């Protein structure tokens, strides 16, 4: 019997958080090793564990997987969250890709200056409410089903719910003009595995703080400032 997946990343969200969400949605227990020092990171590099010299990295089924999208695709397929046929898989990929684009505006947020954070907050809300949320609202309206693809729970639903929570942290009423997304959020959040992940004490990470940012900068030797979009 294979052991639990093991996640190598920082003690914070970043690109690994979507992996945590998807494993949790599938009901899969996982272990984590948090990178806190440059020495830990260099040990992984020297041991050949990081194919492209970067994290996230996940040990699963005898593999050391890097590249977040590849990790997520594998988990989705392994745990039947990737549609029933090629067409459904293509739709899931399309919706996940759109959600990834929106998440990208949020992921950089903790590394911005105070001034740039306020600018980026406005960008995040504008992109969410004018481009991405209207698209998903239309998808749900057009097919009238509970889930984004094939009327069954999939990776696309997990990813969108994660993005909704991320944007709501920047503007709490951001879904006020999207009734179907409001219902979607309530519906997906009530799925037992998701509900458990959203409860205190789970492996879901909090909003990134200064300690997280400092750790990432130190371990990765980031000596430059990220600029807002």
GROMACS .gro file of C-alpha atoms in nm:
model
  229
    1UNK     CA    1   0.000   0.000   0.000
    2UNK     CA    2   0.138   0.338  -0.102
    3UNK     CA    3   0.209   0.590   0.170
    4UNK     CA    4   0.053   0.930   0.201
    5UNK     CA    5   0.150   1.195  -0.051
    6UNK     CA    6   0.419   1.424   0.089
    7UNK     CA    7   0.425   1.792   0.004
    8UNK     CA    8   0.744   1.999   0.003
    9UNK     CA    9   0.682   2.370   0.027
   10UNK     CA   10   0.670   2.663   0.265
   11UNK     CA   11   0.432   2.681   0.562
   12UNK     CA   12   0.193   2.897   0.365
   13UNK     CA   13  -0.029   2.906   0.061
   14UNK     CA   14   0.156   2.994  -0.258
   15UNK     CA   15   0.125   2.752  -0.546
   16UNK     CA   16   0.097   2.451  -0.315
   17UNK     CA   17  -0.237   2.560  -0.168
   18UNK     CA   18  -0.431   2.437  -0.471
   19UNK     CA   19  -0.269   2.095  -0.424
   20UNK     CA   20  -0.383   2.093  -0.062
   21UNK     CA   21  -0.735   2.187  -0.167
   22UNK     CA   22  -0.755   1.913  -0.431
   23UNK     CA   23  -0.616   1.638  -0.208
   24UNK     CA   24  -0.853   1.744   0.070
   25UNK     CA   25  -1.148   1.747  -0.172
   26UNK     CA   26  -1.058   1.391  -0.274
   27UNK     CA   27  -1.047   1.289   0.093
   28UNK     CA   28  -0.676   1.206   0.076
   29UNK     CA   29  -0.457   1.252   0.382
   30UNK     CA   30  -0.116   1.401   0.316
   31UNK     CA   31   0.206   1.493   0.494
   32UNK     CA   32   0.405   1.812   0.462
   33UNK     CA   33   0.768   1.913   0.497
   34UNK     CA   34   0.801   2.287   0.534
   35UNK     CA   35   1.100   2.467   0.388
   36UNK     CA   36   1.236   2.705   0.650
   37UNK     CA   37   1.603   2.732   0.558
   38UNK     CA   38   1.813   2.769   0.247
   39UNK     CA   39   1.994   2.450   0.349
   40UNK     CA   40   1.673   2.244   0.322
   41UNK     CA   41   1.612   2.380  -0.026
   42UNK     CA   42   1.969   2.315  -0.139
   43UNK     CA   43   1.950   1.960  -0.007
   44UNK     CA   44   1.651   1.895  -0.233
   45UNK     CA   45   1.840   2.051  -0.524
   46UNK     CA   46   2.155   1.849  -0.464
   47UNK     CA   47   1.954   1.531  -0.423
   48UNK     CA   48   1.798   1.574  -0.765
   49UNK     CA   49   1.444   1.601  -0.628
   50UNK     CA   50   1.361   1.929  -0.804
   51UNK     CA   51   1.368   1.867  -1.177
   52UNK     CA   52   1.345   2.236  -1.267
   53UNK     CA   53   1.509   2.360  -0.946
   54UNK     CA   54   1.182   2.485  -0.797
   55UNK     CA   55   0.901   2.396  -0.563
   56UNK     CA   56   0.620   2.288  -0.517
   57UNK     CA   57   0.728   1.926  -0.515
   58UNK     CA   58   0.506   1.634  -0.425
   59UNK     CA   59   0.610   1.276  -0.358
   60UNK     CA   60   0.324   1.054  -0.472
   61UNK     CA   61   0.305   0.697  -0.603
   62UNK     CA   62   0.684   0.667  -0.618
   63UNK     CA   63   0.726   0.988  -0.815
   64UNK     CA   64   0.876   1.322  -0.721
   65UNK     CA   65   0.648   1.554  -0.913
   66UNK     CA   66   0.711   1.920  -0.984
   67UNK     CA   67   0.518   2.173  -1.193
   68UNK     CA   68   0.194   2.257  -1.016
   69UNK     CA   69  -0.034   2.195  -1.314
   70UNK     CA   70   0.111   1.847  -1.369
   71UNK     CA   71   0.069   1.764  -1.000
   72UNK     CA   72  -0.292   1.882  -1.000
   73UNK     CA   73  -0.376   1.699  -1.323
   74UNK     CA   74  -0.240   1.375  -1.184
   75UNK     CA   75  -0.433   1.406  -0.858
   76UNK     CA   76  -0.754   1.497  -1.041
   77UNK     CA   77  -0.724   1.195  -1.271
   78UNK     CA   78  -0.623   0.956  -0.993
   79UNK     CA   79  -0.920   1.047  -0.775
   80UNK     CA   80  -1.188   1.073  -1.045
   81UNK     CA   81  -1.214   1.452  -1.041
   82UNK     CA   82  -1.122   1.497  -1.407
   83UNK     CA   83  -1.444   1.425  -1.597
   84UNK     CA   84  -1.569   1.111  -1.766
   85UNK     CA   85  -1.438   1.170  -2.118
   86UNK     CA   86  -1.203   1.380  -2.329
   87UNK     CA   87  -1.457   1.659  -2.384
   88UNK     CA   88  -1.524   1.698  -2.013
   89UNK     CA   89  -1.152   1.696  -1.943
   90UNK     CA   90  -1.102   1.974  -2.199
   91UNK     CA   91  -1.372   2.183  -2.032
   92UNK     CA   92  -1.218   2.125  -1.690
   93UNK     CA   93  -0.878   2.230  -1.825
   94UNK     CA   94  -1.032   2.543  -1.976
   95UNK     CA   95  -1.210   2.646  -1.658
   96UNK     CA   96  -0.909   2.568  -1.439
   97UNK     CA   97  -0.692   2.773  -1.675
   98UNK     CA   98  -0.921   3.072  -1.638
   99UNK     CA   99  -0.926   3.036  -1.262
  100UNK     CA  100  -0.546   3.009  -1.260
  101UNK     CA  101  -0.526   3.341  -1.441
  102UNK     CA  102  -0.738   3.506  -1.172
  103UNK     CA  103  -0.541   3.341  -0.892
  104UNK     CA  104  -0.220   3.475  -1.041
  105UNK     CA  105  -0.326   3.829  -0.952
  106UNK     CA  106  -0.373   3.721  -0.588
  107UNK     CA  107  -0.065   3.501  -0.544
  108UNK     CA  108   0.175   3.791  -0.593
  109UNK     CA  109  -0.014   4.015  -0.351
  110UNK     CA  110   0.181   3.936  -0.029
  111UNK     CA  111   0.512   4.030  -0.195
  112UNK     CA  112   0.406   4.381  -0.296
  113UNK     CA  113   0.477   4.708  -0.123
  114UNK     CA  114   0.194   4.865   0.079
  115UNK     CA  115   0.127   5.113  -0.200
  116UNK     CA  116   0.122   4.847  -0.468
  117UNK     CA  117  -0.105   4.626  -0.258
  118UNK     CA  118  -0.383   4.882  -0.273
  119UNK     CA  119  -0.344   4.910  -0.650
  120UNK     CA  120  -0.340   4.533  -0.686
  121UNK     CA  121  -0.648   4.490  -0.467
  122UNK     CA  122  -0.840   4.706  -0.712
  123UNK     CA  123  -0.702   4.506  -1.006
  124UNK     CA  124  -0.805   4.176  -0.844
  125UNK     CA  125  -1.161   4.291  -0.782
  126UNK     CA  126  -1.190   4.445  -1.128
  127UNK     CA  127  -1.064   4.132  -1.305
  128UNK     CA  128  -1.284   3.904  -1.093
  129UNK     CA  129  -1.605   4.101  -1.142
  130UNK     CA  130  -1.564   4.202  -1.507
  131UNK     CA  131  -1.396   3.899  -1.663
  132UNK     CA  132  -1.384   3.577  -1.459
  133UNK     CA  133  -1.690   3.564  -1.233
  134UNK     CA  134  -1.927   3.668  -1.517
  135UNK     CA  135  -1.791   3.379  -1.724
  136UNK     CA  136  -1.860   3.121  -1.453
  137UNK     CA  137  -2.196   3.278  -1.374
  138UNK     CA  138  -2.288   3.230  -1.741
  139UNK     CA  139  -2.166   2.868  -1.746
  140UNK     CA  140  -2.385   2.783  -1.447
  141UNK     CA  141  -2.682   2.973  -1.593
  142UNK     CA  142  -2.654   2.817  -1.940
  143UNK     CA  143  -2.646   2.453  -1.832
  144UNK     CA  144  -2.853   2.491  -1.514
  145UNK     CA  145  -2.657   2.224  -1.328
  146UNK     CA  146  -2.498   2.213  -0.985
  147UNK     CA  147  -2.140   2.175  -1.103
  148UNK     CA  148  -1.930   2.333  -1.376
  149UNK     CA  149  -1.877   2.020  -1.587
  150UNK     CA  150  -2.092   1.712  -1.648
  151UNK     CA  151  -2.310   1.775  -1.344
  152UNK     CA  152  -2.053   1.601  -1.126
  153UNK     CA  153  -1.797   1.728  -0.876
  154UNK     CA  154  -1.462   1.795  -1.041
  155UNK     CA  155  -1.129   1.971  -1.010
  156UNK     CA  156  -1.286   2.273  -1.183
  157UNK     CA  157  -1.529   2.319  -0.894
  158UNK     CA  158  -1.257   2.289  -0.631
  159UNK     CA  159  -1.034   2.539  -0.809
  160UNK     CA  160  -1.312   2.793  -0.855
  161UNK     CA  161  -1.418   2.770  -0.492
  162UNK     CA  162  -1.060   2.831  -0.381
  163UNK     CA  163  -1.043   3.138  -0.607
  164UNK     CA  164  -1.372   3.271  -0.472
  165UNK     CA  165  -1.241   3.256  -0.116
  166UNK     CA  166  -0.916   3.423  -0.224
  167UNK     CA  167  -1.096   3.716  -0.385
  168UNK     CA  168  -1.345   3.750  -0.100
  169UNK     CA  169  -1.048   3.809   0.129
  170UNK     CA  170  -0.980   4.121  -0.076
  171UNK     CA  171  -1.347   4.232  -0.096
  172UNK     CA  172  -1.597   4.044   0.118
  173UNK     CA  173  -1.906   4.124  -0.092
  174UNK     CA  174  -1.746   4.055  -0.429
  175UNK     CA  175  -2.013   3.794  -0.514
  176UNK     CA  176  -2.303   4.032  -0.451
  177UNK     CA  177  -2.384   4.057  -0.821
  178UNK     CA  178  -2.346   3.686  -0.893
  179UNK     CA  179  -2.636   3.486  -0.746
  180UNK     CA  180  -2.544   3.158  -0.911
  181UNK     CA  181  -2.188   3.178  -0.784
  182UNK     CA  182  -2.323   3.252  -0.437
  183UNK     CA  183  -2.530   2.933  -0.456
  184UNK     CA  184  -2.233   2.746  -0.604
  185UNK     CA  185  -2.011   2.856  -0.317
  186UNK     CA  186  -2.264   2.737  -0.058
  187UNK     CA  187  -2.321   2.408  -0.240
  188UNK     CA  188  -1.955   2.314  -0.291
  189UNK     CA  189  -1.859   2.429   0.059
  190UNK     CA  190  -2.112   2.183   0.203
  191UNK     CA  191  -1.951   1.878   0.039
  192UNK     CA  192  -1.819   1.682   0.340
  193UNK     CA  193  -1.452   1.674   0.238
  194UNK     CA  194  -1.454   2.044   0.152
  195UNK     CA  195  -1.646   2.134   0.466
  196UNK     CA  196  -1.383   1.953   0.673
  197UNK     CA  197  -1.100   2.138   0.497
  198UNK     CA  198  -1.266   2.472   0.567
  199UNK     CA  199  -1.290   2.402   0.940
  200UNK     CA  200  -1.030   2.529   1.190
  201UNK     CA  201  -0.742   2.290   1.246
  202UNK     CA  202  -0.723   2.162   0.888
  203UNK     CA  203  -0.413   2.182   0.668
  204UNK     CA  204  -0.556   2.483   0.487
  205UNK     CA  205  -0.317   2.774   0.523
  206UNK     CA  206  -0.410   3.124   0.645
  207UNK     CA  207  -0.370   3.447   0.452
  208UNK     CA  208   0.005   3.493   0.393
  209UNK     CA  209   0.169   3.715   0.653
  210UNK     CA  210   0.505   3.893   0.679
  211UNK     CA  211   0.672   3.585   0.831
  212UNK     CA  212   0.573   3.374   0.530
  213UNK     CA  213   0.700   3.639   0.289
  214UNK     CA  214   1.030   3.670   0.474
  215UNK     CA  215   1.080   3.292   0.474
  216UNK     CA  216   1.016   3.263   0.101
  217UNK     CA  217   1.252   3.551   0.025
  218UNK     CA  218   1.525   3.403   0.244
  219UNK     CA  219   1.502   3.046   0.118
  220UNK     CA  220   1.475   3.142  -0.249
  221UNK     CA  221   1.712   3.440  -0.214
  222UNK     CA  222   1.461   3.682  -0.359
  223UNK     CA  223   1.644   4.013  -0.335
  224UNK     CA  224   1.407   4.211  -0.555
  225UNK     CA  225   1.060   4.363  -0.522
  226UNK     CA  226   0.769   4.226  -0.719
  227UNK     CA  227   0.573   4.491  -0.904
  228UNK     CA  228   0.196   4.511  -0.931
  229UNK     CA  229   0.022   4.441  -1.261
   0.00000   0.00000   0.00000
